mmCIF file of C-alpha atoms and ligand atoms in Angstrom:
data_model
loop_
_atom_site.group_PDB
_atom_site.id
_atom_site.type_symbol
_atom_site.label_atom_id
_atom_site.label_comp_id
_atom_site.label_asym_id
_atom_site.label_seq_id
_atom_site.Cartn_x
_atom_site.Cartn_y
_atom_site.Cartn_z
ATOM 1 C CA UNK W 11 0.000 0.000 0.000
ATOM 2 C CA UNK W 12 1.375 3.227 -0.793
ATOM 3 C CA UNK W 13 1.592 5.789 1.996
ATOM 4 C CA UNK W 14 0.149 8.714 1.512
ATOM 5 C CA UNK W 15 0.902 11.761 3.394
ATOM 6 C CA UNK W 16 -2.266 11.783 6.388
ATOM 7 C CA UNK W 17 -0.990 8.383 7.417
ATOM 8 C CA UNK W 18 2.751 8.807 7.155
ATOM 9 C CA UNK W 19 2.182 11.845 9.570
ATOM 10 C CA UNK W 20 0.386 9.674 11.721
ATOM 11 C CA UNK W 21 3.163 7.034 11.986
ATOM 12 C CA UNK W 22 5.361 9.396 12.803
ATOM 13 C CA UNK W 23 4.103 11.194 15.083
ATOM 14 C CA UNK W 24 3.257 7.771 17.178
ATOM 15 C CA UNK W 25 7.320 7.294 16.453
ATOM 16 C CA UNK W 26 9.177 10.270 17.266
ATOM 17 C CA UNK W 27 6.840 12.682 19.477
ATOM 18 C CA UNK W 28 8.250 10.631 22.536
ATOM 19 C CA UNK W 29 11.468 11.855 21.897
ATOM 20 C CA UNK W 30 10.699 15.683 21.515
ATOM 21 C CA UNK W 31 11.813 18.009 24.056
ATOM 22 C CA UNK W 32 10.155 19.829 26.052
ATOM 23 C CA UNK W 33 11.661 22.858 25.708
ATOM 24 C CA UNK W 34 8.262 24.797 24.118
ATOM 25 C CA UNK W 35 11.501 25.958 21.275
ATOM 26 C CA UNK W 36 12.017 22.820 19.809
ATOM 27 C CA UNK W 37 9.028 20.519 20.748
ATOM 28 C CA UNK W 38 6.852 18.451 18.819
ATOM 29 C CA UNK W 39 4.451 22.035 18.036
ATOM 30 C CA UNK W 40 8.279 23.369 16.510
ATOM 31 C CA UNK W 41 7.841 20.153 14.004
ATOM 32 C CA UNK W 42 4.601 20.883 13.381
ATOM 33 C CA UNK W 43 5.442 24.200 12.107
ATOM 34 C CA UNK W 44 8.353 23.171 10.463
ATOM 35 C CA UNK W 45 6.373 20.789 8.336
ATOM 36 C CA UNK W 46 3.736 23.568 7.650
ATOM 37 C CA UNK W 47 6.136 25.687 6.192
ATOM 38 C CA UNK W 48 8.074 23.304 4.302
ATOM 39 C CA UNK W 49 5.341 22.204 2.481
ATOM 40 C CA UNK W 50 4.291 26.033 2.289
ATOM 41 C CA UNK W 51 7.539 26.410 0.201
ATOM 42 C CA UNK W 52 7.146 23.438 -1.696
ATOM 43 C CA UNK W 53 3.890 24.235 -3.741
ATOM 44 C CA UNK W 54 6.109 26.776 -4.894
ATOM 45 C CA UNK W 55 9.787 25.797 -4.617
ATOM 46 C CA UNK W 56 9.174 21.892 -6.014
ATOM 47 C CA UNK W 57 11.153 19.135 -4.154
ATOM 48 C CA UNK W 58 9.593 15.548 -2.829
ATOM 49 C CA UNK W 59 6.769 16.353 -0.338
ATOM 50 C CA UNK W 60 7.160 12.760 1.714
ATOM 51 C CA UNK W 61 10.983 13.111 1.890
ATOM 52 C CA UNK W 62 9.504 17.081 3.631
ATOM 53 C CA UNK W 63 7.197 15.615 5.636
ATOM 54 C CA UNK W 64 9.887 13.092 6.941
ATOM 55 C CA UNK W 65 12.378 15.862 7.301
ATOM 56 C CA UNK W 66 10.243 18.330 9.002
ATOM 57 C CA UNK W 67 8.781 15.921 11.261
ATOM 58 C CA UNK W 68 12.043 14.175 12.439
ATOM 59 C CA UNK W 69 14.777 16.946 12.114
ATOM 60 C CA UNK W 70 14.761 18.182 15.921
ATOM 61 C CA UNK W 71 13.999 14.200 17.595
ATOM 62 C CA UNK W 72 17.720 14.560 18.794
ATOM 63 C CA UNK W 73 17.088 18.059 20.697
ATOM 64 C CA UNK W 74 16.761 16.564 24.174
ATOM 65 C CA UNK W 75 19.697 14.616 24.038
ATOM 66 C CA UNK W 76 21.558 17.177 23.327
ATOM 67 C CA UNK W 77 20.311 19.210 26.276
ATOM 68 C CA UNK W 78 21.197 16.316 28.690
ATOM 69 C CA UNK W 79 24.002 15.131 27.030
ATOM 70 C CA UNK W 80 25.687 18.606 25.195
ATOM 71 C CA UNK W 81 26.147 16.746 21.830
ATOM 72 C CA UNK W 82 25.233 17.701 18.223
ATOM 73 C CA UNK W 83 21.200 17.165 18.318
ATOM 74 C CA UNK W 84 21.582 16.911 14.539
ATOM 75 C CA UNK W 85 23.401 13.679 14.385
ATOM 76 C CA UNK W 86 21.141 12.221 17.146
ATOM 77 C CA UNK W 87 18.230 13.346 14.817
ATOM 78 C CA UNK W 88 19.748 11.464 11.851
ATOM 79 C CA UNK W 89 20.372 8.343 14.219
ATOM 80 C CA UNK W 90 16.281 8.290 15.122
ATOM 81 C CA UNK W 91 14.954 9.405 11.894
ATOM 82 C CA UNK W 92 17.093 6.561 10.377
ATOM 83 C CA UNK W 93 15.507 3.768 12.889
ATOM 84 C CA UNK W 94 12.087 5.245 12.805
ATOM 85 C CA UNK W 95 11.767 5.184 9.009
ATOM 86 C CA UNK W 96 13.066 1.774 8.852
ATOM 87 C CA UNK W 97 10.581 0.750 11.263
ATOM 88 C CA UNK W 98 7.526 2.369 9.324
ATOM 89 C CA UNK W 99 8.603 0.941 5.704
ATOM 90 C CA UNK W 100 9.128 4.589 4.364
ATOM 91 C CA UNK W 101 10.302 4.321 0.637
ATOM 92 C CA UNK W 102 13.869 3.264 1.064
ATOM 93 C CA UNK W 103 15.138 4.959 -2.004
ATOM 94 C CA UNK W 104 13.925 8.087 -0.315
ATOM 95 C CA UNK W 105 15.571 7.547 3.566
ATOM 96 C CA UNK W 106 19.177 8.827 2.225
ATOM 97 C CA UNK W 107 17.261 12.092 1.410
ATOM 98 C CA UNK W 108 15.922 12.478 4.560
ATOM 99 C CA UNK W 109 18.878 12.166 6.751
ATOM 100 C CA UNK W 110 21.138 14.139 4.648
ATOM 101 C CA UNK W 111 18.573 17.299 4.761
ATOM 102 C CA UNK W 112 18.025 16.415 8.759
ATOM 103 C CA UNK W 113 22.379 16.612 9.327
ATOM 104 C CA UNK W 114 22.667 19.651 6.963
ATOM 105 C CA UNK W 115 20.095 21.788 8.964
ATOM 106 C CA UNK W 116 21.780 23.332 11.803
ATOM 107 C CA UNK W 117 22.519 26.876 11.799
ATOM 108 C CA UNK W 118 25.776 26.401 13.804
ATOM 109 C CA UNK W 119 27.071 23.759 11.738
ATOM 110 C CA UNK W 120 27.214 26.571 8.252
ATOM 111 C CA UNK W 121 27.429 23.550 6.070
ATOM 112 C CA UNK W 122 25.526 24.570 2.698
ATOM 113 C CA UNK W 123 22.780 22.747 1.405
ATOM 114 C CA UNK W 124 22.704 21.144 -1.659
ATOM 115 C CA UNK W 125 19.305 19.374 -2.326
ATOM 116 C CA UNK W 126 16.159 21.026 -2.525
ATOM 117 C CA UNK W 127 14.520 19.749 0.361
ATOM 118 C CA UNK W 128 17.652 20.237 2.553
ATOM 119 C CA UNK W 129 17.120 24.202 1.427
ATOM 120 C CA UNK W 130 13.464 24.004 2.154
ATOM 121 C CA UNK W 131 14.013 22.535 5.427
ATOM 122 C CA UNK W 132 16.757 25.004 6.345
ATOM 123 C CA UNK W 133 14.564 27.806 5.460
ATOM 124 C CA UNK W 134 11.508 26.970 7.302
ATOM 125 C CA UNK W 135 13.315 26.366 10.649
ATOM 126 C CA UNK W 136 14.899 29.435 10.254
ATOM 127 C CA UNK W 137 11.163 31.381 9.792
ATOM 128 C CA UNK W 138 10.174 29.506 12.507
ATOM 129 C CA UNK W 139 13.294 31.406 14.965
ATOM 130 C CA UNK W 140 11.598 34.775 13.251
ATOM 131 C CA UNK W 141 8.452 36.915 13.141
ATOM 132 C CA UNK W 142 5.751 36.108 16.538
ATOM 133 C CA UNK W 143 6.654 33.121 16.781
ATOM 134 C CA UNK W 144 10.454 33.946 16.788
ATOM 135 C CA UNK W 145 10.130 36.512 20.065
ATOM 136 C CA UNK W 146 8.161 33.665 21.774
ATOM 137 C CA UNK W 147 10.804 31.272 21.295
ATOM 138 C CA UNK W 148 13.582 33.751 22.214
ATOM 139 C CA UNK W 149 11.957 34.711 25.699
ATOM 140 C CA UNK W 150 11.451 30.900 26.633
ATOM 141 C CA UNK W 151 15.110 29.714 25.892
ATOM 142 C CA UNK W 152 15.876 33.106 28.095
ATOM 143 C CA UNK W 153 13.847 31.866 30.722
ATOM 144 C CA UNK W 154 15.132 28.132 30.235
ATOM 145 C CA UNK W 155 18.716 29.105 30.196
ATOM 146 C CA UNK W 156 18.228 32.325 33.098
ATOM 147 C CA UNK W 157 18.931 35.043 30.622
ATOM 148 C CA UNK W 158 17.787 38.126 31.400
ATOM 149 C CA UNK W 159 15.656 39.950 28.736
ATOM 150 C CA UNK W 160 17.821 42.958 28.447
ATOM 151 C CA UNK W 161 20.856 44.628 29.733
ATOM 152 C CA UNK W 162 21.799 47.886 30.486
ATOM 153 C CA UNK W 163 25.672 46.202 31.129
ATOM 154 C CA UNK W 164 28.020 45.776 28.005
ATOM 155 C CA UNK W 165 29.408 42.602 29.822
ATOM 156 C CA UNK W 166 25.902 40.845 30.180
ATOM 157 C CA UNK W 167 24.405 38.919 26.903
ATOM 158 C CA UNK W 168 20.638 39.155 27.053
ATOM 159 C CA UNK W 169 17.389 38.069 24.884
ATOM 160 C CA UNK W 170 17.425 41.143 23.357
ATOM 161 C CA UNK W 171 21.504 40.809 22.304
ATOM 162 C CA UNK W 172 20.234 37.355 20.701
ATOM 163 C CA UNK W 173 18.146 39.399 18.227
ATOM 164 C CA UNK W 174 21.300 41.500 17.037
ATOM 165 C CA UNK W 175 23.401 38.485 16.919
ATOM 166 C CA UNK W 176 21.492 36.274 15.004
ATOM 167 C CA UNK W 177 17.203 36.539 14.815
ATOM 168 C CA UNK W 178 17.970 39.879 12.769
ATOM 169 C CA UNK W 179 20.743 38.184 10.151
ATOM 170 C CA UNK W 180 18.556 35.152 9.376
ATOM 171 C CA UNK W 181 16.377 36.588 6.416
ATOM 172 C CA UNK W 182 19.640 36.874 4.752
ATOM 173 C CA UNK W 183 21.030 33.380 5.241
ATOM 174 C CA UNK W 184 17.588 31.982 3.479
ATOM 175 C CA UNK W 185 18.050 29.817 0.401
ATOM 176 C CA UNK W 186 14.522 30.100 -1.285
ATOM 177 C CA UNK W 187 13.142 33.570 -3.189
ATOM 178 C CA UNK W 188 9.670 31.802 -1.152
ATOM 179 C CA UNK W 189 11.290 32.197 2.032
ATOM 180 C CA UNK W 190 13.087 35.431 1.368
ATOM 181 C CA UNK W 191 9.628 36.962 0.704
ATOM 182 C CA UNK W 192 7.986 35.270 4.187
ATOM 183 C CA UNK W 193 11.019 36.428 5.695
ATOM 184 C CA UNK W 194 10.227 40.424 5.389
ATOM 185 C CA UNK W 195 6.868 40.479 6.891
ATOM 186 C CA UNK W 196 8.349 38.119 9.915
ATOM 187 C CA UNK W 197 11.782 40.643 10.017
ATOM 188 C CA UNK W 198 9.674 44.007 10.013
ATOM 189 C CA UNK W 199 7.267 42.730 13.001
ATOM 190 C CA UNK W 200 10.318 41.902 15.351
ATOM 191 C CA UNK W 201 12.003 45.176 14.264
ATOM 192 C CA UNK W 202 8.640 46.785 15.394
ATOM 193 C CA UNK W 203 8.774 44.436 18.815
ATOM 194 C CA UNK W 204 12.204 45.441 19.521
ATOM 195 C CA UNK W 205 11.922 49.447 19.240
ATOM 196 C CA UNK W 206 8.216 49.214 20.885
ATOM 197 C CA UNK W 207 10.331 46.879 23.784
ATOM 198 C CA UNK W 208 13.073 49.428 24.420
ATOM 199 C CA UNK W 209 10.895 52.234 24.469
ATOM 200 C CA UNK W 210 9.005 50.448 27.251
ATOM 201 C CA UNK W 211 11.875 49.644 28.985
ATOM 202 C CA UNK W 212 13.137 52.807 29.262
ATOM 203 C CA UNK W 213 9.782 54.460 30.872
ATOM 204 C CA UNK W 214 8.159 56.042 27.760
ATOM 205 C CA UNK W 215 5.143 55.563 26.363
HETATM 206 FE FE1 FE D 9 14.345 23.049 14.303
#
């Protein structure tokens, strides 16, 4: 029987949402997005929607493991998405796809990515650290981690130093013209957040 997409998601999710962290950045809701989006970018950008699907939906499994364990979350994800898709009978021909998008997609890693899907994936994690959703992820790993949202001290990193040193850069490290375009709208708001933030911050209205 072929698998179509409804009840790949479903066999996947009943695979890998165990292994999702809990961190509200990069749990099983983060995949969720991530798979919106990619396919989002695909009805325009082309690529293999089930080797998305996988991607999207497996690319962070290895994020808790990390967090306990301080090693590269992307190779963990490769090392479940590789046993869960064995274990559902996804199209074996495809698998290689998958896990080479999944190791290429970390930000900190700079590798480049080559395939299609590796760029969609890439792109649509990186609108998901942007925009609303972006600032809501920001202020939770502050509040996991015991940053504080701002700083009046040079010497003291805060949230708001996250935005300058990275949030802000990512619409220009997008591969897709689809992306690049969601990208704006999402870069504008948090540009609005920031100045409407500081102005708070320092009393005004
Ligand atoms: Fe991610």
């Amino acid at each position: 029987m072929a698998l179509n997409n409804d009840i790949l998601m479903k066999l996947i999710r009943r695979e890998a949402e165990k292994y999702y962290s809990s961190d509200p950045g990069h749990d099983w809701l983060h995949a969720e997005r991530v798979y919106r989006m990619c396919m989002k970018i695909f009805e325009k950008e082309g690529g293999d929607p089930q080797v998305l699907l996988a991607t999207a939906l497996l690319h962070d499994a290895g994020v808790q493991h990390e967090l306990e364990y301080g090693v590269d979350h992307s190779e963990k994800s490769v090392e479940i998405a590789g046993e869960i898709l064995s274990r559902i009978g996804f199209p074996r021909g495809k698998v290689r796809m998958v896990l080479d998008a999944i190791r290429v997609h970390r930000f900190r890693k700079g590798i480049k990515a080559v395939s299609i899907e590796s760029k969609i994936l890439q792109d649509a994690d990186r609108l998901d650290a942007i925009g609303a959703v972006g600032v809501a992820r920001a202020f939770s790993r502050g509040g996991r981690t015991g940053t504080p949202m701002y700083s009046q001290q040079k010497s003291v990193s805060s949230t708001v130093d996250h935005f300058h040193e990275k949030l802000l850069k990512l619409k220009d490290t997008l591969n897709t013209e689809t992306a690049r375009r969601i990208a704006s709208e999402r870069h504008a708001f948090m540009e609005t957040f920031l100045s409407r933030f500081l102005k708070e911050v320092e009393g005004k209205e």
